[in-house]
GROMACS .gro file of C-alpha atoms in nm:
model
  201
    1MET     CA    1  -4.446   1.698  -0.864
    2PRO     CA    2  -4.732   1.520  -1.044
    3LYS     CA    3  -4.935   1.710  -1.302
    4THR     CA    4  -5.181   1.444  -1.423
    5LEU     CA    5  -5.462   1.273  -1.230
    6VAL     CA    6  -5.540   0.904  -1.284
    7PHE     CA    7  -5.863   0.775  -1.130
    8ASP     CA    8  -5.997   0.433  -1.053
    9ILE     CA    9  -6.376   0.422  -1.099
   10GLY     CA   10  -6.540   0.167  -0.868
   11ASN     CA   11  -6.548   0.289  -0.505
   12VAL     CA   12  -6.360   0.602  -0.607
   13LEU     CA   13  -6.609   0.778  -0.836
   14ILE     CA   14  -6.911   0.545  -0.818
   15GLU     CA   15  -7.024   0.315  -0.541
   16TRP     CA   16  -6.981  -0.060  -0.595
   17ASP     CA   17  -7.161  -0.273  -0.336
   18PRO     CA   18  -7.278  -0.627  -0.428
   19ASP     CA   19  -7.384  -0.671  -0.065
   20ARG     CA   20  -7.657  -0.413  -0.122
   21LEU     CA   21  -7.836  -0.635  -0.374
   22PHE     CA   22  -7.769  -0.970  -0.214
   23SER     CA   23  -7.881  -0.855   0.131
   24GLU     CA   24  -8.219  -0.801  -0.033
   25LEU     CA   25  -8.216  -1.134  -0.219
   26ILE     CA   26  -8.076  -1.340   0.071
   27PRO     CA   27  -8.194  -1.173   0.393
   28ASP     CA   28  -8.025  -1.426   0.623
   29PRO     CA   29  -7.674  -1.283   0.673
   30VAL     CA   30  -7.513  -1.622   0.733
   31LYS     CA   31  -7.665  -1.771   0.417
   32LYS     CA   32  -7.576  -1.460   0.219
   33ALA     CA   33  -7.213  -1.471   0.333
   34ASP     CA   34  -7.191  -1.839   0.243
   35PHE     CA   35  -7.340  -1.771  -0.102
   36MET     CA   36  -7.098  -1.487  -0.174
   37ARG     CA   37  -6.805  -1.699  -0.059
   38ARG     CA   38  -6.891  -2.024  -0.239
   39VAL     CA   39  -7.114  -1.937  -0.533
   40LEU     CA   40  -7.019  -1.585  -0.646
   41PRO     CA   41  -6.681  -1.503  -0.491
   42PRO     CA   42  -6.504  -1.183  -0.597
   43GLU     CA   43  -6.266  -1.386  -0.813
   44TRP     CA   44  -6.561  -1.492  -1.030
   45ASN     CA   45  -6.656  -1.134  -1.111
   46MET     CA   46  -6.293  -1.042  -1.171
   47GLU     CA   47  -6.292  -1.273  -1.473
   48GLN     CA   48  -6.568  -1.061  -1.629
   49ASP     CA   49  -6.347  -0.761  -1.560
   50ARG     CA   50  -6.077  -0.951  -1.751
   51GLY     CA   51  -6.314  -0.990  -2.046
   52ARG     CA   52  -6.501  -1.317  -1.995
   53PRO     CA   53  -6.856  -1.294  -2.139
   54TRP     CA   54  -7.137  -1.290  -1.887
   55ALA     CA   55  -7.317  -1.581  -2.054
   56GLU     CA   56  -7.010  -1.799  -2.011
   57ALA     CA   57  -6.962  -1.684  -1.653
   58GLU     CA   58  -7.323  -1.755  -1.560
   59ALA     CA   59  -7.322  -2.096  -1.728
   60GLU     CA   60  -7.009  -2.199  -1.539
   61ARG     CA   61  -7.163  -2.114  -1.201
   62ILE     CA   62  -7.508  -2.252  -1.282
   63ALA     CA   63  -7.352  -2.585  -1.381
   64LEU     CA   64  -7.196  -2.601  -1.035
   65PHE     CA   65  -7.490  -2.457  -0.840
   66PRO     CA   66  -7.810  -2.515  -1.042
   67GLU     CA   67  -8.024  -2.455  -0.733
   68HIS     CA   68  -7.900  -2.094  -0.732
   69ALA     CA   69  -7.954  -2.019  -1.102
   70ASP     CA   70  -8.183  -1.721  -1.043
   71LEU     CA   71  -7.948  -1.564  -0.789
   72ILE     CA   72  -7.650  -1.615  -1.018
   73ARG     CA   73  -7.830  -1.445  -1.308
   74ALA     CA   74  -7.936  -1.160  -1.079
   75PHE     CA   75  -7.576  -1.043  -1.049
   76ARG     CA   76  -7.578  -0.919  -1.409
   77ALA     CA   77  -7.950  -0.863  -1.450
   78ARG     CA   78  -7.958  -0.632  -1.148
   79TRP     CA   79  -7.606  -0.494  -1.178
   80HIS     CA   80  -7.728  -0.136  -1.137
   81ASP     CA   81  -7.869  -0.222  -0.795
   82MET     CA   82  -7.510  -0.284  -0.684
   83VAL     CA   83  -7.412   0.066  -0.800
   84PRO     CA   84  -7.628   0.295  -0.584
   85GLY     CA   85  -7.484   0.618  -0.720
   86PRO     CA   86  -7.184   0.848  -0.749
   87ILE     CA   87  -6.945   0.929  -0.468
   88GLU     CA   88  -7.027   1.297  -0.485
   89LYS     CA   89  -6.731   1.437  -0.290
   90ASN     CA   90  -6.485   1.257  -0.519
   91VAL     CA   91  -6.674   1.341  -0.838
   92ALA     CA   92  -6.650   1.705  -0.729
   93VAL     CA   93  -6.270   1.670  -0.728
   94LEU     CA   94  -6.275   1.524  -1.080
   95GLU     CA   95  -6.498   1.804  -1.206
   96ALA     CA   96  -6.288   2.073  -1.036
   97ALA     CA   97  -5.974   1.926  -1.191
   98ARG     CA   98  -6.130   1.930  -1.537
   99ALA     CA   99  -6.241   2.290  -1.486
  100ALA     CA  100  -5.884   2.378  -1.389
  101GLY     CA  101  -5.747   2.218  -1.706
  102ILE     CA  102  -5.574   1.932  -1.524
  103PRO     CA  103  -5.546   1.619  -1.744
  104CYS     CA  104  -5.764   1.341  -1.603
  105TYR     CA  105  -5.735   0.974  -1.701
  106ALA     CA  106  -5.869   0.644  -1.565
  107ILE     CA  107  -5.741   0.289  -1.521
  108THR     CA  108  -6.026   0.060  -1.422
  109ASN     CA  109  -6.108  -0.305  -1.366
  110PHE     CA  110  -6.446  -0.317  -1.540
  111ALA     CA  111  -6.643  -0.538  -1.775
  112SER     CA  112  -6.691  -0.371  -2.113
  113ASP     CA  113  -7.070  -0.380  -2.125
  114THR     CA  114  -7.129  -0.264  -1.770
  115LEU     CA  115  -6.883   0.023  -1.819
  116ILE     CA  116  -7.085   0.140  -2.120
  117GLU     CA  117  -7.399   0.129  -1.904
  118ALA     CA  118  -7.221   0.317  -1.625
  119GLN     CA  119  -7.108   0.585  -1.872
  120GLU     CA  120  -7.466   0.622  -1.994
  121ARG     CA  121  -7.585   0.664  -1.637
  122PHE     CA  122  -7.302   0.883  -1.505
  123SER     CA  123  -7.198   1.150  -1.756
  124PHE     CA  124  -6.880   1.238  -1.568
  125LEU     CA  125  -6.732   0.902  -1.671
  126ASN     CA  126  -6.720   1.017  -2.034
  127GLY     CA  127  -6.479   1.308  -2.021
  128PHE     CA  128  -6.143   1.144  -1.950
  129GLU     CA  129  -5.849   1.228  -2.174
  130GLY     CA  130  -5.800   0.853  -2.188
  131ILE     CA  131  -5.919   0.539  -2.013
  132VAL     CA  132  -5.766   0.192  -1.986
  133VAL     CA  133  -6.031  -0.075  -1.926
  134SER     CA  134  -5.930  -0.418  -1.797
  135ALA     CA  135  -6.177  -0.613  -2.011
  136ALA     CA  136  -6.053  -0.449  -2.331
  137GLU     CA  137  -5.690  -0.524  -2.243
  138GLN     CA  138  -5.758  -0.864  -2.080
  139LEU     CA  139  -5.540  -0.743  -1.795
  140LEU     CA  140  -5.636  -0.672  -1.434
  141LYS     CA  141  -5.492  -0.437  -1.179
  142PRO     CA  142  -5.269  -0.489  -0.985
  143ASP     CA  143  -5.077  -0.644  -1.278
  144PRO     CA  144  -4.806  -0.389  -1.368
  145ALA     CA  145  -4.880  -0.459  -1.735
  146ILE     CA  146  -5.205  -0.261  -1.730
  147PHE     CA  147  -5.023   0.041  -1.588
  148HIS     CA  148  -4.763   0.010  -1.864
  149VAL     CA  149  -5.046   0.008  -2.120
  150PHE     CA  150  -5.161   0.340  -1.978
  151LEU     CA  151  -4.815   0.495  -1.975
  152THR     CA  152  -4.731   0.383  -2.328
  153ARG     CA  153  -5.067   0.456  -2.490
  154TYR     CA  154  -5.096   0.807  -2.353
  155GLY     CA  155  -4.729   0.904  -2.348
  156GLN     CA  156  -4.719   0.950  -1.972
  157ARG     CA  157  -4.442   0.921  -1.715
  158ALA     CA  158  -4.531   0.753  -1.387
  159ASP     CA  159  -4.369   1.027  -1.180
  160ASP     CA  160  -4.590   1.286  -1.351
  161CYS     CA  161  -4.908   1.105  -1.240
  162LEU     CA  162  -5.113   1.091  -0.921
  163PHE     CA  163  -5.304   0.760  -0.912
  164MET     CA  164  -5.611   0.713  -0.691
  165ASP     CA  165  -5.760   0.369  -0.611
  166ASP     CA  166  -5.952   0.195  -0.334
  167SER     CA  167  -5.738  -0.122  -0.352
  168ALA     CA  168  -5.422  -0.139  -0.143
  169ALA     CA  169  -5.275  -0.393  -0.387
  170ASN     CA  170  -5.330  -0.160  -0.683
  171ILE     CA  171  -5.177   0.128  -0.491
  172ALA     CA  172  -4.872  -0.084  -0.407
  173THR     CA  173  -4.811  -0.167  -0.774
  174ALA     CA  174  -4.851   0.196  -0.876
  175GLN     CA  175  -4.603   0.306  -0.610
  176GLN     CA  176  -4.351   0.046  -0.727
  177LEU     CA  177  -4.381   0.188  -1.078
  178GLY     CA  178  -4.318   0.543  -0.956
  179PHE     CA  179  -4.668   0.691  -0.942
  180ALA     CA  180  -4.768   0.926  -0.665
  181THR     CA  181  -5.072   0.766  -0.501
  182ILE     CA  182  -5.376   0.815  -0.282
  183HIS     CA  183  -5.539   0.508  -0.128
  184VAL     CA  184  -5.905   0.609  -0.133
  185THR     CA  185  -6.131   0.495   0.153
  186PRO     CA  186  -6.477   0.620   0.251
  187GLU     CA  187  -6.307   0.854   0.497
  188THR     CA  188  -6.065   1.005   0.244
  189ASP     CA  189  -6.085   1.381   0.192
  190LEU     CA  190  -5.980   1.356  -0.170
  191ARG     CA  191  -5.980   1.729  -0.239
  192HIS     CA  192  -5.744   1.784   0.055
  193ASP     CA  193  -5.517   1.498  -0.047
  194VAL     CA  194  -5.501   1.601  -0.413
  195THR     CA  195  -5.423   1.963  -0.330
  196ALA     CA  196  -5.157   1.841  -0.084
  197GLN     CA  197  -4.984   1.686  -0.386
  198GLY     CA  198  -4.954   2.030  -0.545
  199PHE     CA  199  -5.268   2.052  -0.757
  200SER     CA  200  -5.478   2.370  -0.756
  201LEU     CA  201  -5.850   2.290  -0.763
   0.00000   0.00000   0.00000
């Protein structure tokens, strides 16, 4: 039975919604969808999560799409507008676990600078026993290597850990490595699912 909780951050503890900003900047839904597919696809932002500097990332896209320079820069300049707030029901689980003395860790795909800003904005992101950040490791979930970094660095066994993430691919890797898992969706009752794994909150 697991005894340690391992959280993802984006769309588990805090909302992450680029569509929120770009619906404002590009009101036409067809044009917005085309922009997000061609100009700023998810794969582009993932490279910042892997550690690529924002200036380099912006320059690469602006060279390809100079007509969209302002929109490209808005992604970083208005990053906080894509993070509306905490997911309160899941943060309550984290805080209850901490109050109960349950070890809580995080493995997150996140750029280093935006994580610092998120930690300044959301105090609950500061109290983990340990956190593995993709940009610092230059590794991205679902690569098994980033999970091995966590296990080795913090002396954990996969079968002692319950891992929670919103990505099915990340959950699949964690399961293959022996973690207990919860695939978090907006409908997930995380408190119920965590207690069902044997934790007392």
